[in-house]
Structures are given as C-alpha cells and as structure tokens.
PDB file of C-alpha atoms in Angstrom:
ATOM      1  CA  UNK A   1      -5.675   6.341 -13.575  1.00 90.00           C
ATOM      2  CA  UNK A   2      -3.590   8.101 -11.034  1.00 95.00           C
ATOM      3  CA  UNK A   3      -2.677   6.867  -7.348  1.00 97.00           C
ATOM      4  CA  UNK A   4      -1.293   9.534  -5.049  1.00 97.00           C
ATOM      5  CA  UNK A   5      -0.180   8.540  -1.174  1.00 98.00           C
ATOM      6  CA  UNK A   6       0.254  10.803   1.540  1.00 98.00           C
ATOM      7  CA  UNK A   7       0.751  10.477   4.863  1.00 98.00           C
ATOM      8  CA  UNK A   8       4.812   9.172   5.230  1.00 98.00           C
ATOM      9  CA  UNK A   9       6.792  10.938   7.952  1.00 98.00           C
ATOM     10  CA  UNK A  10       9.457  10.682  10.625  1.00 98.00           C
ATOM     11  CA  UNK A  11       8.613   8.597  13.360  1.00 98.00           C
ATOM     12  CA  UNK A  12      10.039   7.388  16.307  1.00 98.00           C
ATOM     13  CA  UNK A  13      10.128   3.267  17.117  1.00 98.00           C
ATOM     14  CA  UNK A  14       7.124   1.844  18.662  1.00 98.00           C
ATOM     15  CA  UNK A  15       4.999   4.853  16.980  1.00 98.00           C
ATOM     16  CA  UNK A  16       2.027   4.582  14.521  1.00 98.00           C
ATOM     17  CA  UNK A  17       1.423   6.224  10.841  1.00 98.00           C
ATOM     18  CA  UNK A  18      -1.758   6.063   9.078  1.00 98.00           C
ATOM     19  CA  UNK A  19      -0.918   6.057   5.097  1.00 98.00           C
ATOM     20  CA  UNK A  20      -3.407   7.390   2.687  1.00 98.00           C
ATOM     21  CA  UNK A  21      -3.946   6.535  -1.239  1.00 97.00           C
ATOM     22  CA  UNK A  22      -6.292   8.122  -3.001  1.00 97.00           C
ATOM     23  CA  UNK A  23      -7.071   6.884  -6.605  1.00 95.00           C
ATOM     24  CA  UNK A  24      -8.791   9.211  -9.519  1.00 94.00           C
ATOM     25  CA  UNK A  25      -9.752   8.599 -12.714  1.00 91.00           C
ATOM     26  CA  UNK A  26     -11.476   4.795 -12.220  1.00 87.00           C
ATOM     27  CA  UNK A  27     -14.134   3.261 -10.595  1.00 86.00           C
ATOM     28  CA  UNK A  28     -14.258  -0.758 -10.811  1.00 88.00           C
ATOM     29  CA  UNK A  29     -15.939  -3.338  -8.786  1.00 89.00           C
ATOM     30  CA  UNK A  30     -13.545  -6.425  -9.319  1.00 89.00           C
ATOM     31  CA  UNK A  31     -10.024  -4.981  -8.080  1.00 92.00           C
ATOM     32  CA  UNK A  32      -6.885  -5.738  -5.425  1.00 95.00           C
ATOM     33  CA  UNK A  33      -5.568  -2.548  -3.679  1.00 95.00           C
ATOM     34  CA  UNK A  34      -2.222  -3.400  -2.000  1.00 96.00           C
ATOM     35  CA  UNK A  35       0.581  -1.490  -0.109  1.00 98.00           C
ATOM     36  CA  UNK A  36       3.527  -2.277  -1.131  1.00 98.00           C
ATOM     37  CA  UNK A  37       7.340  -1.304   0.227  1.00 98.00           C
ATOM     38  CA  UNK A  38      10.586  -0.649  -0.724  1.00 98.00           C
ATOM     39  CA  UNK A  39      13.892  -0.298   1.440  1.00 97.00           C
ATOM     40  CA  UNK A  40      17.131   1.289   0.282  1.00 93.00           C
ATOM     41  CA  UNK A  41      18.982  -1.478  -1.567  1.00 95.00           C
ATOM     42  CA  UNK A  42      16.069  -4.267  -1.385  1.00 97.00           C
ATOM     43  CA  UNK A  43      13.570  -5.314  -3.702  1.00 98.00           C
ATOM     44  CA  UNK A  44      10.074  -4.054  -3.144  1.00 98.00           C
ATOM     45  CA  UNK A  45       7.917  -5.886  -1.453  1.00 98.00           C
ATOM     46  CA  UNK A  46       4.141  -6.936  -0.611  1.00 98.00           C
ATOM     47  CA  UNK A  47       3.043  -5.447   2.647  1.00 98.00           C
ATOM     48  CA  UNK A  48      -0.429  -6.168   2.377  1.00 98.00           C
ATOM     49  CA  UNK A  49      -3.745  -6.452  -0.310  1.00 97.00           C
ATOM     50  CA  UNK A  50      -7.627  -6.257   0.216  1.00 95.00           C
ATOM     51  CA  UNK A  51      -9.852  -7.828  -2.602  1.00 94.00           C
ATOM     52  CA  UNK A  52     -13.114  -6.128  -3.405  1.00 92.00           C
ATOM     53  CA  UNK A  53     -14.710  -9.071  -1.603  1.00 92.00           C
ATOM     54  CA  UNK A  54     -12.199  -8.006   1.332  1.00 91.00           C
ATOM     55  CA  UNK A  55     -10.132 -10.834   1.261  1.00 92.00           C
ATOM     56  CA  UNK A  56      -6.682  -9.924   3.139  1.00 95.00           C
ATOM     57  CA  UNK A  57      -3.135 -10.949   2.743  1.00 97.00           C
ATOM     58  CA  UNK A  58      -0.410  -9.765   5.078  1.00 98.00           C
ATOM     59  CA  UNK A  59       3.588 -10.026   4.771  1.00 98.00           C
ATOM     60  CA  UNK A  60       4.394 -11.931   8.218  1.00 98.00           C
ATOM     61  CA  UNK A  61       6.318  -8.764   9.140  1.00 98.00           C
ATOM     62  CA  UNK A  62       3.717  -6.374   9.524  1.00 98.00           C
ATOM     63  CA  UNK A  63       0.998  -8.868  10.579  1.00 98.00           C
ATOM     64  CA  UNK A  64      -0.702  -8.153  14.168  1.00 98.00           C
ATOM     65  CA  UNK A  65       0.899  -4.325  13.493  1.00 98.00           C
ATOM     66  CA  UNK A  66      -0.644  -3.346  10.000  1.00 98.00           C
ATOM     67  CA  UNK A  67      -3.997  -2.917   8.721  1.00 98.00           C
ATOM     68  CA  UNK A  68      -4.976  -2.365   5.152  1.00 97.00           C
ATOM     69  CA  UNK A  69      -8.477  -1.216   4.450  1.00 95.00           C
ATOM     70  CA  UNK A  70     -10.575   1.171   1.868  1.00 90.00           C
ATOM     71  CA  UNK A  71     -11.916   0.344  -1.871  1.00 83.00           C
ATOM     72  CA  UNK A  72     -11.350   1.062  -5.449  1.00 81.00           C
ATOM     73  CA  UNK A  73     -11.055   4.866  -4.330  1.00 90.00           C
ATOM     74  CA  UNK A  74      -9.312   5.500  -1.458  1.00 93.00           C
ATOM     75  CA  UNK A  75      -7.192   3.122   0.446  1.00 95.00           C
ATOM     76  CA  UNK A  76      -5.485   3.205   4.223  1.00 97.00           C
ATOM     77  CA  UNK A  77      -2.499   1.446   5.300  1.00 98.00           C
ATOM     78  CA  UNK A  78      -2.628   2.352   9.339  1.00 98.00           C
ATOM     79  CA  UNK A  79       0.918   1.462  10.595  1.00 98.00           C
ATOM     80  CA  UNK A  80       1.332   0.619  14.223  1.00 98.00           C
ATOM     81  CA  UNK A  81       3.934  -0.650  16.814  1.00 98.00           C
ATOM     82  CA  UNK A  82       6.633   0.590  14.028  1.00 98.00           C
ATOM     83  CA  UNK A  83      10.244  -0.992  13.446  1.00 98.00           C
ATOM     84  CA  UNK A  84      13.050   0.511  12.369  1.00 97.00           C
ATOM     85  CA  UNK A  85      12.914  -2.398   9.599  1.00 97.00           C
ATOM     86  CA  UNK A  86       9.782  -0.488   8.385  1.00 98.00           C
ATOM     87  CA  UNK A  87      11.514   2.229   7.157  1.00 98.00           C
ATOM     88  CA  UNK A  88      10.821   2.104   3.120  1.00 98.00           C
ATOM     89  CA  UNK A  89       9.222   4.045   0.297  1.00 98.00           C
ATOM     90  CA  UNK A  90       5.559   2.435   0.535  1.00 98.00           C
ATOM     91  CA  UNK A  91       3.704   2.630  -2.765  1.00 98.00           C
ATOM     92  CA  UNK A  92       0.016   1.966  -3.416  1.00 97.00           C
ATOM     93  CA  UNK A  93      -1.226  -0.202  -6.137  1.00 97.00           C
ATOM     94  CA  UNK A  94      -4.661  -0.986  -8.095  1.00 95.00           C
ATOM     95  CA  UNK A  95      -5.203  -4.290 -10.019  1.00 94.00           C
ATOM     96  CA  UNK A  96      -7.976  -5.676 -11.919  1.00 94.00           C
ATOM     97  CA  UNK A  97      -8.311  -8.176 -14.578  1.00 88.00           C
ATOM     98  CA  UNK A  98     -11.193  -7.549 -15.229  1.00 86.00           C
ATOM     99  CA  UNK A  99     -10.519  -4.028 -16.619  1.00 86.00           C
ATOM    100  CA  UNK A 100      -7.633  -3.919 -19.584  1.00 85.00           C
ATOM    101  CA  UNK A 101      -5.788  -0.910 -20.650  1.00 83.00           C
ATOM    102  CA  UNK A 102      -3.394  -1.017 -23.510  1.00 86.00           C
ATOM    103  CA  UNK A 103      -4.773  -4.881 -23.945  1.00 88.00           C
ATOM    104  CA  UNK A 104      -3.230  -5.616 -20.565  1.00 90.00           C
ATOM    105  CA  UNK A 105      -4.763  -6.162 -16.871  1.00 93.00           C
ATOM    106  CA  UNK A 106      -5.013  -2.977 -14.819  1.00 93.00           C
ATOM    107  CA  UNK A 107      -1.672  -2.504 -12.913  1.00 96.00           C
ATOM    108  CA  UNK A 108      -1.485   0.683 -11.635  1.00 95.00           C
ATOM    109  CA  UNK A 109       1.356   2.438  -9.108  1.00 97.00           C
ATOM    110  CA  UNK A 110       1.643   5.839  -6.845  1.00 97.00           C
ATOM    111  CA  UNK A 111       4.712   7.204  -6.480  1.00 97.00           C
ATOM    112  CA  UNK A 112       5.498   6.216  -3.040  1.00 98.00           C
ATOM    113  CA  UNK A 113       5.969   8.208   0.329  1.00 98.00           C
ATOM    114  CA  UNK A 114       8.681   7.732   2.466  1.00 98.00           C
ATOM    115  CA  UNK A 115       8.442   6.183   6.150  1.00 98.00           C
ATOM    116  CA  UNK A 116      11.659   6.660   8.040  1.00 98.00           C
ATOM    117  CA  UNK A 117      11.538   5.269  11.509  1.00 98.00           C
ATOM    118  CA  UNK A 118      13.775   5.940  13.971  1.00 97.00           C
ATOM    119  CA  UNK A 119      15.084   4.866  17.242  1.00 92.00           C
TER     120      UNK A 119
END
C-alpha cells in the first residue's frame, strides 16, 4: 500500500490549497481516509476523516474552512480561508479493520507535503 500527497505550496493568508492523496496498491470497501497535520515542534494532529459510509469528523480549527472528500483511492483535502496556524506537514492516512496486514488493522501513512502560509 502506498499513499503519495501532492499539492502543498506557499500561500499567502486568507488563500486556498486543494491537497491531493492518491493511494495504490489496495482497494477496500470498509476504510477511514483522514488528513492529518503536523507543525514544527507539535504533535501531529487530526485535521479531518471521511468513513466509507461518508461519515465526517473535523478538528474545530479547520471546520467551516476545510473539506475532506474522495474514497479508498484518491482523497482531497481542499483548504480554504488559510491561517498562518495552518502551516504544517499534512499527511494522508488509510485505515481499515477490516483488512489486516502483518496480523494488524490497516494503518497506512504518505509522507506528507508541506503547507507554509504566510502573511
């Protein structure tokens, strides 16, 4: 399984990104995609998941300014109204229980691409 995002940049406050995360190798039916950040010196964090029945979770920090869509293939994270407090590594994630590898629940990471906003 291999997650690869695109679509991090440079972007000025009050601008919009739309992330990309395209996923090879699986196809499942029972998943959670998720976006999920990381800032210099902070923990990473959720930013927001879609179920395969398309239920939706948002951080509070990105609600009303983030969407999350896409499926088991291909994901979106379309960024709008952007802070300078967005500025993180945002990674891409696939989970399933109902698919083990290595006798343990499908957990599976991008590398990350950078959003730096400025002011």
């Amino acid at each position: 399984v291999q997650l690869k995002e695109s679509g991090g940049g440079l972007v000025q406050s009050g601008g919009s990104l739309r992330l990309s995360c395209r996923i090879d190798g699986i196809r499942i039916s029972v998943y959670t995609m998720g976006w999920y950040r990381q800032a210099p010196g902070k923990e990473r964090e959720m930013v927001a998941t879609v179920t395969n029945d398309t239920v939706l979770i948002y951080a509070d920090s990105v609600k009303g300014r983030f969407t999350i869509s896409g499926d088991s293939a291909t994901a979106y994270l379309q960024m709008n109204r952007l802070k300078s407090e967005d500025t993180a590594v945002y990674y891409c994630n696939l989970k399933s229980e109902a698919l083990l590898l290595d006798s343990r629940p499908l957990d599976a990471w991008g590398q990350g691409t950078l959003v730096t906003v400025f002011s």
